[in-house]
Amino acid sequence: KTLKQVLGINMFQVALAGIVGFIANSTGLLGAALDNLADSAVYIVSIYAVGKGAVAQSRAANLSGVLLIGLGLLLLGEVIRRFLTEAEPIGWAMIITAIINAASNLFALRLLKSQGERGVHMKASMVFTSNDMLVNLGIVLSGIGVMLLNSPLPDLIISLITVGIVLKGGYEILKEAKKARRQAENDQK
């Protein structure tokens, strides 16, 4: 039930950040939307893993990590494209959207923490949501930078940082999945 609620929150964030990011020419918001889309995929996989054994949970987490890394690389391509086209983002739209998304992430994180440690797939979900909080803080700061400097560079910089956060999160999840799989194999012996 909790994962379904968090999935709903993430789908809201995908729509909000994606639409506003497109309209406001913000790679930071588009990156947040892409990150939330990856989170949604993780929550769908995690919902599948609920009640399954540790091996199924580790496979679900492994898939989540691979998806996150793939989407991080797609975002990197978009940042490079936007850098070459020099789109002008709208700072105030970035700030308002990031604050709304941060508030919904805080709610989602509380929902997830209320479930405690229930497998690697839940840990993966918490990593994603925690990363989203950092991304939204960065988008607020970059929105302020865009407005003060009248330049798209702060938006592009936060997008690159988002790529780093996304890739690091994917790596951490793959590492946790591998650890859980080894533990499950050792338990079976």
mmCIF file of C-alpha atoms in Angstrom:
data_model
loop_
_atom_site.group_PDB
_atom_site.id
_atom_site.type_symbol
_atom_site.label_atom_id
_atom_site.label_comp_id
_atom_site.label_asym_id
_atom_site.label_seq_id
_atom_site.Cartn_x
_atom_site.Cartn_y
_atom_site.Cartn_z
ATOM 1 C CA LYS A 1 0.000 0.000 0.000
ATOM 2 C CA THR A 2 2.813 2.410 0.911
ATOM 3 C CA LEU A 3 4.665 1.760 -2.330
ATOM 4 C CA LYS A 4 1.500 2.430 -4.318
ATOM 5 C CA GLN A 5 1.060 5.755 -2.503
ATOM 6 C CA VAL A 6 4.683 6.697 -3.176
ATOM 7 C CA LEU A 7 4.254 5.636 -6.809
ATOM 8 C CA GLY A 8 1.294 8.027 -7.097
ATOM 9 C CA ILE A 9 3.359 10.849 -5.602
ATOM 10 C CA ASN A 10 6.163 10.167 -8.076
ATOM 11 C CA MET A 11 3.831 10.097 -11.073
ATOM 12 C CA PHE A 12 2.516 13.518 -9.960
ATOM 13 C CA GLN A 13 6.123 14.756 -9.795
ATOM 14 C CA VAL A 14 6.921 13.376 -13.252
ATOM 15 C CA ALA A 15 3.973 15.254 -14.731
ATOM 16 C CA LEU A 16 4.617 18.503 -12.848
ATOM 17 C CA ALA A 17 8.391 18.689 -13.373
ATOM 18 C CA GLY A 18 8.125 17.434 -16.967
ATOM 19 C CA ILE A 19 5.473 19.911 -18.045
ATOM 20 C CA VAL A 20 6.979 22.887 -16.231
ATOM 21 C CA GLY A 21 10.506 21.867 -17.291
ATOM 22 C CA PHE A 22 9.439 21.772 -20.936
ATOM 23 C CA ILE A 23 7.594 25.110 -20.748
ATOM 24 C CA ALA A 24 10.322 26.799 -18.647
ATOM 25 C CA ASN A 25 13.233 25.375 -20.729
ATOM 26 C CA SER A 26 14.792 23.892 -17.579
ATOM 27 C CA THR A 27 17.037 20.856 -17.905
ATOM 28 C CA GLY A 28 17.089 20.759 -14.111
ATOM 29 C CA LEU A 29 13.321 20.189 -14.001
ATOM 30 C CA LEU A 30 13.431 17.800 -16.949
ATOM 31 C CA GLY A 31 16.143 15.908 -15.085
ATOM 32 C CA ALA A 32 13.977 15.828 -11.976
ATOM 33 C CA ALA A 33 11.078 14.496 -14.077
ATOM 34 C CA LEU A 34 13.331 11.843 -15.577
ATOM 35 C CA ASP A 35 14.629 10.934 -12.127
ATOM 36 C CA ASN A 36 11.063 10.652 -10.824
ATOM 37 C CA LEU A 37 10.137 8.512 -13.827
ATOM 38 C CA ALA A 38 12.977 6.167 -12.895
ATOM 39 C CA ASP A 39 11.732 6.218 -9.301
ATOM 40 C CA SER A 40 8.274 5.260 -10.521
ATOM 41 C CA ALA A 41 9.721 2.312 -12.392
ATOM 42 C CA VAL A 42 11.521 1.293 -9.203
ATOM 43 C CA TYR A 43 8.323 1.497 -7.182
ATOM 44 C CA ILE A 44 6.519 -0.651 -9.745
ATOM 45 C CA VAL A 45 9.331 -3.213 -9.520
ATOM 46 C CA SER A 46 9.291 -2.945 -5.708
ATOM 47 C CA ILE A 47 5.536 -3.536 -5.623
ATOM 48 C CA TYR A 48 6.194 -6.703 -7.623
ATOM 49 C CA ALA A 49 8.882 -7.777 -5.099
ATOM 50 C CA VAL A 50 6.702 -7.376 -1.992
ATOM 51 C CA GLY A 51 6.201 -10.760 -0.364
ATOM 52 C CA LYS A 52 8.755 -12.404 -2.621
ATOM 53 C CA GLY A 53 12.043 -13.855 -1.401
ATOM 54 C CA ALA A 54 15.380 -12.105 -1.086
ATOM 55 C CA VAL A 55 16.476 -13.280 -4.550
ATOM 56 C CA ALA A 56 13.429 -11.691 -6.224
ATOM 57 C CA GLN A 57 13.936 -8.527 -4.186
ATOM 58 C CA SER A 58 17.587 -8.317 -5.230
ATOM 59 C CA ARG A 59 16.619 -8.820 -8.885
ATOM 60 C CA ALA A 60 14.072 -6.020 -8.552
ATOM 61 C CA ALA A 61 16.682 -3.750 -6.980
ATOM 62 C CA ASN A 62 19.206 -4.705 -9.672
ATOM 63 C CA LEU A 63 16.742 -3.741 -12.406
ATOM 64 C CA SER A 64 16.112 -0.464 -10.595
ATOM 65 C CA GLY A 65 19.820 0.336 -10.499
ATOM 66 C CA VAL A 66 20.262 -0.406 -14.196
ATOM 67 C CA LEU A 67 17.241 1.767 -15.070
ATOM 68 C CA LEU A 68 18.567 4.623 -12.994
ATOM 69 C CA ILE A 69 21.994 4.513 -14.623
ATOM 70 C CA GLY A 70 20.428 4.386 -18.103
ATOM 71 C CA LEU A 71 18.201 7.380 -17.381
ATOM 72 C CA GLY A 72 21.160 9.274 -15.914
ATOM 73 C CA LEU A 73 23.031 8.815 -19.179
ATOM 74 C CA LEU A 74 19.979 10.027 -21.133
ATOM 75 C CA LEU A 75 19.861 13.141 -18.957
ATOM 76 C CA LEU A 76 23.544 13.767 -19.637
ATOM 77 C CA GLY A 77 22.768 13.737 -23.365
ATOM 78 C CA GLU A 78 19.953 16.262 -22.840
ATOM 79 C CA VAL A 79 22.223 18.562 -20.820
ATOM 80 C CA ILE A 80 24.794 18.526 -23.615
ATOM 81 C CA ARG A 81 22.073 19.255 -26.190
ATOM 82 C CA ARG A 82 20.707 22.156 -24.123
ATOM 83 C CA PHE A 83 24.205 23.551 -23.592
ATOM 84 C CA LEU A 84 24.688 23.699 -27.357
ATOM 85 C CA THR A 85 21.280 25.321 -28.002
ATOM 86 C CA GLU A 86 21.531 27.802 -25.072
ATOM 87 C CA ALA A 87 17.887 27.636 -23.948
ATOM 88 C CA GLU A 88 16.852 30.294 -21.397
ATOM 89 C CA PRO A 89 15.212 28.688 -18.337
ATOM 90 C CA ILE A 90 12.621 30.511 -16.205
ATOM 91 C CA GLY A 91 14.040 30.699 -12.676
ATOM 92 C CA TRP A 92 10.872 31.358 -10.666
ATOM 93 C CA ALA A 93 9.092 28.409 -12.320
ATOM 94 C CA MET A 94 12.018 26.179 -11.392
ATOM 95 C CA ILE A 95 11.920 27.320 -7.759
ATOM 96 C CA ILE A 96 8.170 26.887 -7.256
ATOM 97 C CA THR A 97 8.110 23.467 -8.931
ATOM 98 C CA ALA A 98 11.116 22.226 -6.951
ATOM 99 C CA ILE A 99 9.545 23.356 -3.659
ATOM 100 C CA ILE A 100 6.306 21.519 -4.471
ATOM 101 C CA ASN A 101 8.258 18.397 -5.440
ATOM 102 C CA ALA A 102 10.424 18.609 -2.304
ATOM 103 C CA ALA A 103 7.327 18.773 -0.108
ATOM 104 C CA SER A 104 5.830 15.732 -1.817
ATOM 105 C CA ASN A 105 9.188 13.894 -1.510
ATOM 106 C CA LEU A 106 9.265 14.614 2.202
ATOM 107 C CA PHE A 107 5.810 13.077 2.528
ATOM 108 C CA ALA A 108 6.889 10.052 0.455
ATOM 109 C CA LEU A 109 10.028 9.602 2.562
ATOM 110 C CA ARG A 110 7.972 9.596 5.751
ATOM 111 C CA LEU A 111 5.673 6.965 4.268
ATOM 112 C CA LEU A 112 8.656 4.795 3.366
ATOM 113 C CA LYS A 113 10.372 5.216 6.754
ATOM 114 C CA SER A 114 7.176 4.178 8.510
ATOM 115 C CA GLN A 115 7.630 0.745 6.914
ATOM 116 C CA GLY A 116 11.092 0.199 8.411
ATOM 117 C CA GLU A 117 13.740 -1.992 6.815
ATOM 118 C CA ARG A 118 11.808 -4.505 4.717
ATOM 119 C CA GLY A 119 14.231 -5.693 2.098
ATOM 120 C CA VAL A 120 16.646 -4.288 -0.422
ATOM 121 C CA HIS A 121 13.823 -3.130 -2.696
ATOM 122 C CA MET A 122 12.561 -0.820 0.093
ATOM 123 C CA LYS A 123 16.098 0.451 0.699
ATOM 124 C CA ALA A 124 16.302 1.249 -3.012
ATOM 125 C CA SER A 125 13.049 3.199 -2.770
ATOM 126 C CA MET A 126 14.409 5.235 0.136
ATOM 127 C CA VAL A 127 17.650 5.976 -1.761
ATOM 128 C CA PHE A 128 15.640 7.291 -4.699
ATOM 129 C CA THR A 129 13.463 9.515 -2.543
ATOM 130 C CA SER A 130 16.448 10.878 -0.613
ATOM 131 C CA ASN A 131 18.208 11.682 -3.887
ATOM 132 C CA ASP A 132 15.119 13.553 -5.044
ATOM 133 C CA MET A 133 15.307 15.823 -1.994
ATOM 134 C CA LEU A 134 18.881 16.788 -2.922
ATOM 135 C CA VAL A 135 17.940 17.364 -6.547
ATOM 136 C CA ASN A 136 15.040 19.643 -5.589
ATOM 137 C CA LEU A 137 17.239 21.705 -3.272
ATOM 138 C CA GLY A 138 19.711 22.089 -6.128
ATOM 139 C CA ILE A 139 16.956 23.174 -8.514
ATOM 140 C CA VAL A 140 15.829 25.883 -6.074
ATOM 141 C CA LEU A 141 19.408 27.162 -5.825
ATOM 142 C CA SER A 142 19.917 27.013 -9.582
ATOM 143 C CA GLY A 143 16.604 28.825 -10.158
ATOM 144 C CA ILE A 144 17.876 31.626 -7.934
ATOM 145 C CA GLY A 145 21.159 31.582 -9.876
ATOM 146 C CA VAL A 146 19.337 31.752 -13.217
ATOM 147 C CA MET A 147 17.406 34.813 -12.039
ATOM 148 C CA LEU A 148 20.406 36.598 -10.485
ATOM 149 C CA LEU A 149 22.869 35.882 -13.280
ATOM 150 C CA ASN A 150 20.343 35.961 -16.156
ATOM 151 C CA SER A 151 22.106 32.874 -17.490
ATOM 152 C CA PRO A 152 21.175 29.232 -18.160
ATOM 153 C CA LEU A 153 24.457 27.986 -16.652
ATOM 154 C CA PRO A 154 23.118 27.381 -13.108
ATOM 155 C CA ASP A 155 20.358 25.190 -14.602
ATOM 156 C CA LEU A 156 22.883 23.233 -16.653
ATOM 157 C CA ILE A 157 25.182 22.869 -13.642
ATOM 158 C CA ILE A 158 22.394 21.461 -11.429
ATOM 159 C CA SER A 159 21.511 19.118 -14.273
ATOM 160 C CA LEU A 160 25.075 17.785 -14.318
ATOM 161 C CA ILE A 161 24.960 17.399 -10.536
ATOM 162 C CA THR A 162 21.644 15.562 -10.957
ATOM 163 C CA VAL A 163 23.332 13.223 -13.432
ATOM 164 C CA GLY A 164 25.995 12.512 -10.796
ATOM 165 C CA ILE A 165 23.382 11.896 -8.085
ATOM 166 C CA VAL A 166 21.374 9.636 -10.371
ATOM 167 C CA LEU A 167 24.426 7.608 -11.421
ATOM 168 C CA LYS A 168 25.644 7.345 -7.802
ATOM 169 C CA GLY A 169 22.175 6.196 -6.678
ATOM 170 C CA GLY A 170 22.079 3.578 -9.416
ATOM 171 C CA TYR A 171 25.510 2.316 -8.410
ATOM 172 C CA GLU A 172 24.522 2.152 -4.715
ATOM 173 C CA ILE A 173 21.405 0.177 -5.563
ATOM 174 C CA LEU A 174 23.374 -2.271 -7.725
ATOM 175 C CA LYS A 175 25.838 -2.698 -4.854
ATOM 176 C CA GLU A 176 23.008 -3.342 -2.351
ATOM 177 C CA ALA A 177 21.340 -5.785 -4.763
ATOM 178 C CA LYS A 178 24.577 -7.719 -5.185
ATOM 179 C CA LYS A 179 25.083 -7.823 -1.414
ATOM 180 C CA ALA A 180 21.497 -9.044 -0.853
ATOM 181 C CA ARG A 181 21.875 -11.699 -3.557
ATOM 182 C CA ARG A 182 25.091 -12.994 -1.955
ATOM 183 C CA GLN A 183 23.402 -13.052 1.449
ATOM 184 C CA ALA A 184 20.451 -15.017 0.017
ATOM 185 C CA GLU A 185 22.798 -17.496 -1.667
ATOM 186 C CA ASN A 186 24.744 -17.965 1.566
ATOM 187 C CA ASP A 187 21.512 -18.473 3.518
ATOM 188 C CA GLN A 188 20.450 -21.206 1.067
ATOM 189 C CA LYS A 189 23.703 -23.136 1.579
#
